[in-house]
Amino acid sequence: MGIEGVGARVARKEDKRFITGAGRYVDDMVVPGMKHAAFVRSPHAHAQITNIDVTAAQAMPGVIGVLTGNELKADGIGNLICGWMIHSKDGSPMKMGAWSPLAFDRVRYVGDAVVIVVAETKGQARDAAEAVEVTYEELPAVVDASKAMDAGAPQIHPEADNNLIFDWDIGNADETTAAFKQAAHVVKMDIINNRLVPNAMEPRAALGHYDKAEDHYTCWTTSQNPHVARLVMSAFYNVAPENKLRVIAPDVGGGFGSKIYIYPEEIICLWASKKTGVPVKWVADRTESFLTDAHGRDHHTHAEMAFDENHKILGLKVETQANLGAYMSLFSSATPTYLYATLLSGQYNIPAIHANVKAIYTNTAPVDAYRGAGRPEATFVMERMMETAARQFGVSPAELRRKNFVTSFPHQTPVIMCYDAGDYAASLDAAMKEADYAGFPERKAAAARKGLLRGIGMSCYIEACGIAPSAAVGSLGAGVGLWESAEVRVNAVGTIEVLTGSHSHGQGHETTFAQLVNERFGVPLDSVSIIHGDTDKVQMGMGTYGSRSGAVGMSAIVKALDKVEAKAKKIAAHLLEADEGDIVIENGALKVAGTDKNVPWFQMALAAYTAHNLPGGMEPGLKETAFYDPSNFTFPAGCYICEVEIDPETGTTEIVQFVAADDFGNIINPMIVEGQVHGGLAQGIGQALLEGAHYDNGGQLLTASYMDYTMPRAGDLPSFKVSTSNTPCPGNPLGIKGCGEAGAIGSPPAVINAITDAIGSNDLAMPASPSTVWAAIRATTKH
C-alpha cells in the first residue's frame, strides 16, 4: 500500500470544489434562451379531472406555454413503468396501473402533476400556474395499505382489483409448517417499518433542451443512473430516439435511492422544450420534494419464529403488506420482494423459511428503494424478533444470536441467497468489546440513581449488494442487466482518464477510483481523472445504487486496468529489449525485474502514441474498455450496539453510545468508508427516533415540511465508534463488499432494542419520539 494507493486514508479529491462552492449542479446550468417551468399539482389524493381551463394562465405576463396531459398523450409520450416484473404466487403478472407523466383523467395522490407552465422567470411560471383552473370531482381516498384491500375501499387503478398489485411468496410453506410443528417455542410479533421521505440535500431538478437544427435532445437531471434514464425515456416513454438523446447528471447533491428513478418532470421538460421551442428548466421546491419524491419503507409485517428446546431456530414465517403508493415506481416491485424477503435468513442458519408479500396501491406518493432498499426492513424484522426471543427465553441476546449464526461458507439459505464468506462472531465480539457490554449493568445502576432508564440493544445485520449476475436477476424479472462498464484512457503524456458507468453523488468515486489506478501504475492521484454522468462521454453503464459502485464498478475498472497493464508491459518490454514476463510496474515506471533498466510511465505512453517503435502488429494508442458482470452478490455484515438513557418524565431518549463493527471485505479508503457508515447511521437513527411521513385519512401529507418532518441533527447523534474486520469477498477481483447502506440497515433495530430494554416494554413503533416513549413507559407502569 502506497500513500495514495489501496488502503490509504486519502482525503477526498472532490471536496475542494464542493466546500468552496464550485460544484456544478443542475440548477447551476444555464442554456441560451432557457425558460422556467412550474407544475400545477393535484390538491386531492383521489379525484376525477372534469375540466382544465388554461385561458387565464396563457394570458399572463411572460408565459410561453401551458401544456396538459391530453397534449402529451396526443404526441405519443408513454406512461411511466415499473422495470421489474413480479408474478404473484398464482402465476399472474403484477397489476401495473397507468401512470401518465401529466394526469389527464384522474389524479391519485396529492402532488400528481396535471399541467406544466413555461414562462420567462420562475416567479412568472408559478403565478401563471396559480391561474390554471382545474375542476375536480373528488373521490374517496385510502392511505393505509391494510385498509386498501377491504371490501368497499376506493379502487385506485382498474387494473388492480382490491388495489392488490401482487401476492408473492418465497421459500417453502410446507417445510416451514412442519418445522413449526416441531417447535418448543414460538415467538410472534407485529412490526411496522415507518414510511420515510428521502430528503436529499439537493432537490430534484431537470433541464430539457430540444435543438431543432440538430433534431437532438439534451436532458440535465439529478440522476443516479443517466444511461438508464436515457434508455427508459427513449425505449418506453417515446421522448426521443436513444441516439438523439443525451442525458447529463452533473454533480448531484445526494440521492439515497430517490434519484434512481425516472420521474414525470424529466420527461415533461424535454417534451415541453420541443413544444415551446425553448430550453425548459424545473427545480423542485422542498414541499414538492416531500410530496413527489419516491418515499421509502412503509411495511406492516406479522412474523413468527420457531425454536427448539435449545433455542436453535427451526423456522420463520413472515407476512408483509407493502404500501407502494399510487403508482409503481421504476424498481418498486423489487424492493419488498427480492431485496427484502431474500434477506430474511439474516446471519442465522434457519432451515425453513416462508414469506408472503402483498404489494398494495394507496393514495399516497409512490414508494421505492431508499438507502438499504428492503434490507433495512428485513433486518428490522429479524433483529427485533431475535431480541424479543432472547427476552422471552431469559437468555443473553448476544448468545442467542451466536448460537444461531451461520459458521460455514458458502451457505445456501432457503430464500435464494448463497452467502459466500463471513465471520459473524468476529463482528459480534468486536462490538461487545468496544461497547464494554459486560460493564452495562453497572452503568444501568448508575443511571437509575440519577432517575434515568438505561438500556442496551444490538443488531446483527447482513445485506446483499451489487445485485447480480444479470442472467439471474433477469430470470427473476429485472428489465435491465446489472453489470457495469469502464474505459481507461492513457493519454500521450501519461495522464489517465477513467470513464465509468457508476455515478458519484457523495460516495467519493473521484478519490477511490483514482486510488485503484495509483495502486496499479504508481501515477499520482492528480494525474487521474474520473469521468461519469454523461451519456455522450461514457459508454453505457448501469449507475449507482445498492452499494454496487465498489464491487461492480471498481471491478470493471480493474478489468480494464488489466488490459492496459498487459499492453503497457508489451510496449516496455519492446523498448527495453526484455522479456515481457520480466516487466514490473513500480513508482510510475516500468522496470526489468532485478535490474536498473526502466522506462518512465509517461515515456511508455508517449511511445504508444508516436508509434515509432512498437512491437510488430501492435495498434497505436493505449485505451481499453471492460464490462463486468458479477457472479454473485456481495454480503457485508456486522454487529451494532446502541446504548441509551431515557428521562421517564419526558420520554426523551439520548443515545449515549453507539458501536458499529462491520465486515466490508477489503477496503480501498478507510476514511471514506467511515464517512459512509457515519452517514448511514445518522439516517438509521433518524428513522428510529425522529422521522416519519404521515398522511391524514383524506390523503393529505401532514409532514410536508421541516416544520413537521423531523430530521436528525448533530445534537441527536453520539460520537460513533466504528471498526471493521475483513473476510474478503471471493466473488470479485478486489475482494470488496458494499458499505454505503450498512449504517442505515443495522442501526434502527439496535436503537429500538435499546429503548425497549430500558423501558421494559416491547411494544414500541418507530419513530420512538419522546411522546411515543413516554406513552409506552406509562402503559408499562400501569401493568
XYZ file of C-alpha atoms in Angstrom, residues 1-680:
680
model
C 0.000 0.000 0.000
C 1.394 3.376 -1.049
C 0.497 6.707 0.471
C -2.183 7.174 -2.208
C -2.971 3.584 -3.094
C -5.471 0.990 -1.971
C -5.972 1.052 1.804
C -4.678 4.612 2.283
C -6.681 7.243 4.164
C -6.657 9.758 1.318
C -8.718 12.938 1.653
C -11.417 13.230 -0.988
C -10.218 14.997 -4.151
C -13.689 16.268 -4.985
C -14.295 18.017 -1.669
C -12.301 21.112 -2.577
C -14.788 22.198 -5.224
C -17.768 21.347 -3.040
C -16.665 23.226 0.068
C -15.588 26.240 -1.981
C -18.927 26.459 -3.789
C -17.537 25.343 -7.129
C -19.800 22.315 -7.549
C -21.927 22.274 -10.697
C -25.491 21.126 -10.108
C -28.475 21.103 -12.456
C -29.736 24.413 -11.068
C -26.354 25.954 -11.954
C -26.826 25.062 -15.618
C -27.785 27.904 -17.942
C -28.602 27.384 -21.613
C -29.129 30.326 -24.003
C -32.819 31.097 -24.219
C -33.637 28.990 -21.173
C -37.054 29.462 -19.554
C -38.557 28.172 -16.316
C -41.310 25.696 -15.505
C -43.819 25.285 -12.731
C -46.287 22.460 -12.299
C -49.923 22.529 -11.380
C -50.337 19.637 -8.969
C -53.369 17.920 -7.601
C -54.531 19.159 -4.186
C -56.619 15.996 -3.854
C -55.495 12.459 -3.092
C -58.072 10.952 -5.432
C -60.236 12.780 -7.933
C -61.593 12.764 -11.451
C -60.454 15.664 -13.647
C -63.553 17.076 -15.295
C -62.091 20.212 -16.889
C -58.813 22.119 -17.289
C -59.048 25.807 -18.241
C -55.683 27.355 -19.125
C -57.013 30.526 -20.762
C -56.188 32.906 -17.928
C -52.742 31.393 -17.416
C -51.835 31.716 -21.089
C -52.560 35.438 -20.968
C -50.335 36.175 -18.005
C -47.036 38.097 -18.316
C -44.036 36.112 -19.505
C -45.947 32.922 -20.237
C -44.636 30.922 -23.198
C -46.676 27.752 -22.931
C -49.282 25.999 -20.792
C -49.424 22.289 -21.590
C -51.725 19.483 -20.439
C -51.831 15.727 -20.342
C -54.130 15.483 -23.338
C -51.489 17.210 -25.482
C -48.834 14.916 -24.060
C -50.857 11.859 -24.991
C -51.597 13.230 -28.447
C -47.836 13.462 -29.029
C -47.418 9.785 -28.131
C -45.487 10.185 -24.883
C -45.769 6.931 -22.945
C -46.737 6.091 -19.397
C -44.146 5.627 -16.667
C -43.341 1.990 -15.998
C -42.015 -0.355 -13.353
C -38.940 -2.125 -14.669
C -39.012 -5.321 -12.602
C -41.760 -7.844 -13.333
C -43.081 -9.740 -10.334
C -45.545 -12.596 -10.632
C -47.994 -13.491 -7.907
C -47.865 -16.952 -6.394
C -50.707 -17.986 -8.732
C -48.513 -17.103 -11.708
C -50.339 -13.932 -12.714
C -48.253 -10.834 -13.556
C -48.244 -7.793 -11.300
C -51.021 -5.274 -11.905
C -49.300 -2.123 -13.151
C -51.707 0.802 -13.299
C -51.278 3.536 -15.897
C -49.137 6.483 -14.774
C -49.242 9.366 -17.220
C -46.499 11.961 -16.666
C -49.293 14.559 -16.713
C -52.594 13.299 -15.355
C -55.427 13.909 -17.810
C -58.335 11.888 -16.438
C -57.725 11.053 -12.793
C -55.291 12.082 -10.049
C -54.278 9.538 -7.451
C -52.211 11.345 -4.835
C -51.620 14.860 -3.596
C -48.857 16.209 -5.839
C -49.817 14.338 -9.011
C -48.723 16.593 -11.901
C -51.563 17.923 -14.072
C -50.270 20.937 -16.044
C -46.848 22.417 -16.852
C -46.445 26.169 -17.261
C -43.371 27.546 -19.057
C -42.530 31.221 -18.567
C -39.670 33.703 -18.731
C -38.991 33.525 -14.979
C -39.685 31.074 -12.202
C -41.932 33.604 -10.490
C -43.989 34.176 -13.616
C -44.360 30.430 -14.137
C -45.594 29.973 -10.582
C -48.006 32.881 -10.838
C -49.466 31.502 -14.037
C -49.756 28.035 -12.516
C -51.948 29.572 -9.833
C -54.224 30.888 -12.591
C -54.867 27.469 -14.166
C -58.361 26.339 -13.260
C -58.732 22.588 -12.813
C -62.151 21.231 -11.945
C -62.078 18.031 -9.927
C -64.725 15.580 -8.837
C -63.263 14.398 -5.561
C -63.301 10.649 -4.860
C -62.799 8.681 -1.633
C -59.160 8.012 -0.784
C -57.307 5.335 1.141
C -53.805 5.742 2.604
C -53.411 2.668 4.788
C -52.351 -0.482 2.926
C -54.094 -2.697 5.477
C -57.422 -0.995 4.640
C -56.915 -0.624 0.896
C -57.871 -4.267 0.243
C -61.061 -4.101 2.312
C -64.398 -4.518 0.602
C -65.681 -1.084 -0.303
C -62.252 0.555 -0.323
C -61.697 3.050 -3.160
C -60.488 1.380 -6.350
C -57.310 3.255 -7.342
C -56.496 1.538 -10.653
C -58.930 -0.513 -12.738
C -56.117 -2.992 -13.449
C -55.728 -3.966 -9.765
C -58.777 -5.463 -8.083
C -58.928 -4.562 -4.398
C -55.778 -2.473 -5.005
C -53.637 -5.624 -4.874
C -50.591 -5.314 -7.145
C -49.221 -8.775 -6.442
C -49.457 -11.549 -3.877
C -45.982 -13.079 -3.944
C -44.214 -15.663 -1.864
C -40.779 -17.197 -1.420
C -39.467 -20.205 0.447
C -41.224 -23.478 1.236
C -44.547 -23.229 3.055
C -44.892 -26.955 3.735
C -41.397 -27.322 5.207
C -41.926 -24.232 7.334
C -45.263 -25.509 8.651
C -43.613 -28.815 9.519
C -40.804 -27.009 11.347
C -43.301 -25.089 13.466
C -44.994 -28.351 14.470
C -41.689 -29.450 15.982
C -41.142 -26.186 17.876
C -40.728 -25.938 21.631
C -41.112 -22.148 21.484
C -42.757 -19.771 19.018
C -42.129 -16.032 19.100
C -44.683 -13.773 17.387
C -44.555 -10.070 16.576
C -46.379 -7.421 14.591
C -43.826 -4.993 13.193
C -44.235 -1.672 11.376
C -41.460 -0.151 9.320
C -42.371 3.527 9.097
C -42.625 5.494 5.868
C -39.740 7.896 5.201
C -39.057 10.852 2.914
C -35.510 10.678 1.429
C -34.686 14.398 1.810
C -31.531 14.561 -0.294
C -29.751 17.877 0.217
C -30.301 18.870 -3.420
C -33.937 18.796 -4.578
C -34.714 17.079 -7.849
C -34.272 19.174 -10.975
C -34.438 18.826 -14.747
C -33.396 20.952 -17.707
C -34.679 19.836 -21.086
C -33.316 21.281 -24.334
C -34.525 20.367 -27.806
C -32.195 21.577 -30.571
C -34.383 21.879 -33.661
C -31.465 22.354 -36.035
C -29.828 19.113 -34.919
C -33.098 17.344 -34.046
C -31.400 16.443 -30.784
C -32.443 16.434 -27.130
C -30.314 17.079 -24.027
C -31.522 16.488 -20.501
C -29.611 17.653 -17.445
C -31.048 15.800 -14.464
C -30.437 14.837 -10.859
C -29.964 11.156 -11.629
C -28.019 8.291 -10.085
C -28.018 6.423 -13.428
C -28.161 8.650 -16.521
C -27.763 5.808 -19.025
C -30.797 4.006 -17.618
C -32.702 7.290 -17.779
C -31.807 7.644 -21.456
C -32.732 4.036 -22.182
C -36.119 4.241 -20.500
C -37.045 7.654 -21.887
C -36.273 6.510 -25.417
C -37.433 2.895 -25.388
C -40.559 3.173 -23.247
C -41.630 6.795 -22.953
C -41.041 7.741 -26.621
C -39.469 11.065 -25.677
C -36.693 10.767 -28.265
C -34.660 8.112 -30.091
C -31.743 6.974 -27.947
C -29.165 8.186 -30.466
C -30.738 11.668 -30.384
C -30.926 11.946 -26.589
C -28.078 12.985 -24.315
C -28.569 12.700 -20.554
C -26.182 14.503 -18.225
C -26.160 14.046 -14.466
C -23.586 16.570 -13.223
C -22.774 16.996 -9.546
C -25.718 15.562 -7.632
C -26.346 16.558 -4.036
C -27.245 13.174 -2.586
C -29.644 10.552 -3.802
C -30.127 7.703 -1.287
C -32.085 5.815 -3.950
C -34.640 8.546 -4.594
C -32.793 9.693 -7.727
C -32.563 6.273 -9.370
C -35.941 6.621 -10.983
C -37.254 8.479 -13.984
C -39.895 10.899 -12.763
C -42.551 12.745 -14.773
C -40.648 16.034 -14.674
C -37.655 14.934 -16.791
C -39.966 13.581 -19.464
C -42.203 16.640 -19.445
C -39.352 19.193 -19.570
C -37.890 17.525 -22.674
C -41.279 17.308 -24.347
C -42.156 20.880 -23.341
C -38.881 22.144 -24.790
C -39.851 20.801 -28.198
C -43.425 22.070 -27.892
C -42.424 25.603 -26.870
C -39.153 25.906 -28.797
C -37.163 26.936 -25.705
C -34.986 25.087 -23.160
C -37.094 24.366 -20.052
C -35.721 24.175 -16.502
C -37.597 22.963 -13.429
C -36.207 22.811 -9.895
C -38.344 21.384 -7.114
C -39.028 23.377 -4.014
C -38.798 21.466 -0.763
C -42.542 20.927 -0.450
C -42.623 19.413 -3.941
C -39.839 17.089 -2.832
C -41.814 15.958 0.202
C -44.911 15.404 -1.920
C -43.444 13.773 -5.031
C -40.036 12.202 -4.361
C -40.372 8.433 -4.040
C -40.848 7.608 -0.358
C -39.256 4.655 1.395
C -40.163 1.699 3.649
C -43.862 1.502 4.809
C -44.140 -2.191 5.642
C -46.619 -3.841 8.005
C -45.409 -7.308 8.984
C -46.514 -10.233 11.088
C -43.623 -12.582 11.862
C -43.352 -15.861 13.719
C -40.126 -17.664 14.611
C -39.930 -21.275 15.801
C -37.204 -22.515 18.175
C -36.338 -25.930 19.577
C -35.817 -26.594 23.267
C -32.166 -25.499 22.969
C -33.138 -22.187 21.368
C -31.974 -23.127 17.897
C -34.107 -21.613 15.167
C -36.244 -24.120 13.289
C -38.293 -21.920 11.017
C -39.577 -18.471 10.149
C -42.937 -17.263 8.811
C -43.351 -13.717 7.565
C -46.395 -11.962 6.137
C -45.823 -8.423 4.889
C -48.061 -5.777 3.417
C -46.015 -3.312 1.369
C -47.559 0.056 0.582
C -46.339 1.065 -2.904
C -48.351 4.288 -3.078
C -50.420 5.496 -6.005
C -48.219 4.219 -8.847
C -45.487 1.660 -9.388
C -42.139 3.444 -9.494
C -39.265 2.104 -11.602
C -37.940 -0.571 -9.197
C -40.712 -0.515 -6.596
C -41.665 -4.146 -7.144
C -38.167 -5.449 -6.367
C -37.803 -3.683 -3.011
C -40.348 -5.693 -0.958
C -39.583 -8.938 -2.795
C -36.083 -9.823 -3.961
C -34.368 -7.087 -1.941
C -36.333 -7.833 1.234
C -37.547 -11.398 1.583
C -34.284 -12.905 0.323
C -32.522 -11.443 3.380
C -34.943 -12.842 5.953
C -32.459 -15.511 6.982
C -30.277 -12.750 8.455
C -26.965 -14.008 9.792
C -28.678 -17.157 11.009
C -28.869 -20.781 9.989
C -32.618 -21.198 9.530
C -33.656 -24.490 7.929
C -37.112 -23.408 6.770
C -38.473 -20.011 5.771
C -41.668 -18.913 4.097
C -42.539 -15.304 3.338
C -45.633 -13.821 1.731
C -45.633 -10.248 0.450
C -48.694 -8.364 -0.701
C -47.958 -5.116 -2.556
C -50.811 -2.635 -2.410
C -51.839 0.642 -4.043
C -52.850 3.584 -1.850
C -53.488 7.278 -2.487
C -50.016 8.298 -1.346
C -46.724 9.167 -3.022
C -45.104 6.228 -4.835
C -42.741 4.152 -2.693
C -39.458 2.743 -3.975
C -35.923 1.940 -2.839
C -34.450 4.184 -0.145
C -30.981 3.695 1.360
C -30.852 -0.032 2.036
C -33.971 -0.831 -0.007
C -35.602 -3.893 1.535
C -32.535 -4.865 3.552
C -33.382 -2.442 6.420
C -36.916 -3.802 6.503
C -35.672 -7.412 6.638
C -33.057 -6.620 9.272
C -35.615 -4.814 11.416
C -37.886 -7.866 11.354
C -35.086 -10.307 12.149
C -33.327 -8.303 14.829
C -36.481 -7.274 16.658
C -37.507 -10.932 16.632
C -34.151 -12.150 17.960
C -34.064 -9.581 20.735
C -37.648 -10.369 21.720
C -36.952 -14.093 21.709
C -33.953 -13.643 23.993
C -36.069 -11.691 26.464
C -38.843 -14.264 26.389
C -36.343 -17.071 26.960
C -34.424 -15.153 29.605
C -31.112 -15.624 27.794
C -28.401 -13.269 26.571
C -29.358 -11.610 23.257
C -25.731 -11.939 22.187
C -25.507 -15.629 22.942
C -28.847 -16.443 21.314
C -27.530 -14.851 18.147
C -24.164 -16.568 18.432
C -25.840 -19.942 18.854
C -27.703 -19.486 15.572
C -25.009 -17.848 13.433
C -24.049 -19.321 10.083
C -20.489 -20.545 10.646
C -19.509 -22.360 7.450
C -19.391 -20.949 3.943
C -20.680 -20.954 1.296
C -24.083 -21.148 2.948
C -27.283 -21.611 0.962
C -30.316 -20.034 2.603
C -33.902 -21.224 1.966
C -34.627 -17.869 0.269
C -32.331 -17.877 -2.789
C -29.216 -16.239 -1.327
C -25.920 -18.097 -1.091
C -23.666 -16.358 1.436
C -20.104 -16.583 0.164
C -17.964 -15.529 3.139
C -18.237 -14.061 6.596
C -17.283 -14.260 10.266
C -20.284 -13.022 12.183
C -18.892 -13.949 15.592
C -15.866 -11.728 14.957
C -18.068 -8.665 14.443
C -20.165 -9.561 17.490
C -17.061 -9.942 19.654
C -15.538 -6.696 18.371
C -18.722 -4.734 19.038
C -19.220 -6.193 22.523
C -15.641 -5.419 23.474
C -15.771 -1.841 22.201
C -19.133 -1.277 23.916
C -17.944 -2.801 27.216
C -21.044 -4.956 27.065
C -20.097 -6.776 30.252
C -19.986 -3.495 32.166
C -23.510 -2.435 31.194
C -25.219 -3.487 34.486
C -23.032 -1.050 36.418
C -23.871 1.768 34.004
C -27.562 0.915 34.234
C -27.443 1.063 38.028
C -25.621 4.412 37.923
C -28.271 5.821 35.588
C -31.048 4.601 37.874
C -29.510 6.523 40.760
C -29.945 9.654 38.604
C -33.564 8.780 37.884
C -32.825 7.681 34.304
C -33.660 4.484 32.442
C -30.683 2.942 30.640
C -30.941 0.279 28.003
C -28.722 -1.599 25.586
C -29.637 -3.226 22.309
C -27.864 -4.918 19.452
C -28.439 -5.697 15.830
C -26.587 -8.229 13.707
C -27.326 -7.323 10.094
C -26.467 -8.771 6.727
C -27.120 -7.199 3.360
C -26.767 -8.168 -0.263
C -25.021 -5.630 -2.505
C -24.046 -5.433 -6.136
C -27.162 -7.202 -7.364
C -26.081 -9.816 -9.892
C -25.480 -11.698 -12.097
C -27.527 -10.229 -14.906
C -28.831 -13.577 -16.143
C -30.055 -14.455 -12.648
C -31.807 -11.147 -11.991
C -33.260 -11.274 -15.478
C -34.821 -14.636 -14.671
C -36.334 -13.026 -11.562
C -37.962 -10.241 -13.554
C -35.377 -7.447 -13.845
C -35.823 -5.416 -17.015
C -32.145 -4.476 -17.315
C -28.770 -6.108 -16.801
C -26.848 -5.228 -13.668
C -23.291 -5.280 -14.963
C -21.015 -2.239 -15.097
C -18.642 -0.762 -17.643
C -15.338 1.076 -17.559
C -12.945 2.641 -20.021
C -9.358 3.537 -19.132
C -7.597 6.016 -21.417
C -3.888 6.576 -21.021
C -3.058 9.864 -22.724
C 0.160 10.543 -24.650
C 1.769 12.305 -21.669
C 0.847 9.528 -19.258
C -2.156 11.104 -17.575
C -5.112 8.767 -17.214
C -8.850 9.171 -17.683
C -11.209 6.606 -16.196
C -14.703 6.688 -17.682
C -17.165 4.797 -15.515
C -20.827 3.924 -15.721
C -21.062 4.352 -11.950
C -22.302 7.756 -10.810
C -20.850 9.647 -7.856
C -23.182 11.751 -5.715
C -21.380 11.722 -2.391
C -19.555 8.374 -2.453
C -16.074 9.733 -3.206
C -15.510 7.937 -6.518
C -13.112 10.572 -7.804
C -10.795 9.586 -4.990
C -11.253 5.846 -4.529
C -11.306 5.046 -8.243
C -8.104 7.069 -8.680
C -6.543 5.116 -5.804
C -7.021 1.924 -7.813
C -5.054 3.441 -10.672
C -2.340 4.690 -8.332
C -2.010 1.245 -6.787
C -1.627 -0.367 -10.193
C 0.606 2.108 -12.047
C 2.126 4.329 -9.355
C 0.940 7.547 -11.015
C -0.084 10.471 -8.757
C -3.805 10.842 -7.942
C -3.776 14.293 -9.500
C -2.889 12.800 -12.874
C -6.008 10.592 -12.813
C -9.395 11.987 -13.858
C -12.667 10.177 -13.188
C -15.393 10.912 -15.752
C -19.011 9.912 -15.264
C -22.580 11.080 -15.597
C -22.724 11.978 -19.305
C -24.132 9.543 -21.832
C -22.250 11.249 -24.689
C -18.898 10.812 -22.963
C -19.213 7.489 -21.180
C -20.236 4.199 -22.732
C -23.412 2.515 -21.492
C -23.358 1.873 -17.758
C -25.884 0.968 -15.102
C -25.301 3.665 -12.475
C -25.023 3.776 -8.718
C -27.424 2.163 -6.252
C -27.474 -0.851 -3.954
C -23.860 -0.322 -2.789
C -22.632 -1.555 -6.181
C -20.029 1.029 -7.202
C -17.186 -0.716 -5.416
C -17.951 -4.360 -6.010
C -19.220 -3.908 -9.571
C -17.998 -0.523 -10.834
C -14.459 -0.856 -9.474
C -14.252 -4.438 -10.682
C -14.985 -3.227 -14.219
C -12.169 -0.703 -13.818
C -9.831 -3.451 -12.627
C -10.629 -5.496 -15.725
C -9.837 -2.514 -17.945
C -6.636 -1.820 -15.978
C -5.606 -5.443 -16.555
C -5.799 -4.879 -20.300
C -3.916 -1.569 -20.107
C -1.210 -3.160 -17.976
C -0.783 -6.053 -20.386
C -0.293 -3.724 -23.359
C 1.921 -1.333 -21.405
C 4.217 -4.210 -20.433
C 4.433 -5.349 -24.043
C 5.482 -1.846 -25.115
C 8.000 -1.547 -22.269
C 9.472 -4.960 -22.979
C 9.964 -3.965 -26.598
C 11.574 -0.628 -25.656
C 13.841 -2.240 -23.041
C 14.612 -5.302 -25.166
C 13.447 -7.543 -22.345
C 11.048 -10.407 -21.859
C 7.501 -9.270 -21.227
C 7.267 -11.577 -18.211
C 10.155 -9.732 -16.544
C 8.469 -6.313 -16.629
C 7.136 -4.923 -13.345
C 5.471 -1.574 -12.668
C 6.755 0.343 -9.662
C 6.599 4.008 -8.655
C 5.430 5.249 -12.022
C 7.945 3.322 -14.103
C 8.100 0.031 -15.985
C 11.186 -1.907 -14.954
C 13.041 -5.060 -15.799
C 12.867 -7.026 -12.575
C 16.221 -7.384 -10.829
C 17.930 -4.670 -12.919
C 18.096 -0.884 -13.059
C 16.688 -0.808 -16.578
C 13.390 1.086 -16.733
C 11.203 3.357 -18.799
C 9.078 6.012 -17.063
C 5.326 5.625 -17.388
C 4.951 8.812 -19.449
C 7.628 7.709 -21.936
C 5.872 4.385 -22.436
C 2.597 6.260 -23.011
C 4.227 8.618 -25.499
C 5.689 5.648 -27.351
C 2.203 4.160 -27.611
C 1.004 7.256 -29.470
C 4.025 8.232 -31.544
C 4.023 4.610 -32.738
C 7.633 4.985 -33.890
C 8.812 1.891 -32.098
C 6.035 -0.530 -31.233
C 6.075 -4.330 -31.310
C 5.188 -5.741 -34.695
C 1.470 -5.832 -35.390
C 0.503 -3.715 -32.362
C -2.074 -0.974 -32.837
C -1.070 2.530 -31.679
C -2.689 4.073 -28.609
C -3.396 2.891 -25.097
C -7.079 2.740 -24.301
C -9.074 -0.244 -23.042
C -12.673 -0.981 -22.092
C -14.268 -3.638 -19.958
C -17.689 -4.824 -18.863
C -18.026 -6.681 -15.577
C -20.965 -8.849 -14.576
C -20.544 -10.292 -11.072
C -21.051 -13.969 -10.352
C -22.894 -13.282 -7.082
C -23.991 -10.589 -4.698
C -21.582 -9.408 -2.022
C -22.659 -9.817 1.594
C -21.484 -7.137 4.015
C -22.406 -7.891 7.604
C -21.802 -6.565 11.066
C -22.930 -6.012 14.616
C -24.206 -2.701 16.010
C -24.711 -1.976 19.703
C -26.670 1.027 20.920
C -26.887 2.273 24.497
C -29.491 4.832 25.546
C -30.584 6.831 28.557
C -34.212 7.888 28.844
C -35.825 10.502 31.055
C -39.014 8.743 32.229
C -40.700 12.081 32.944
C -40.426 13.328 29.371
C -39.694 10.246 27.255
C -36.601 11.954 25.841
C -34.020 9.471 24.587
C -30.292 10.165 24.483
C -28.005 7.799 22.626
C -25.026 7.696 24.962
C -23.021 5.151 22.956
C -23.189 3.631 19.502
C -20.723 0.981 18.327
C -20.572 -0.292 14.744
C -18.419 -3.296 13.839
C -18.657 -4.044 10.117
C -17.157 -6.534 7.698
C -16.785 -4.866 4.308
C -14.080 -7.153 2.979
C -11.029 -5.362 1.586
C -11.247 -1.580 1.912
C -9.972 0.952 -0.620
C -10.112 4.070 1.578
C -10.896 3.634 5.304
C -11.678 7.325 5.785
C -14.353 7.312 3.102
C -15.790 4.050 4.414
C -16.078 5.547 7.893
C -17.859 8.553 6.417
C -20.312 6.290 4.623
C -21.013 4.387 7.833
C -21.494 7.614 9.795
C -23.994 8.897 7.232
C -25.921 5.641 7.211
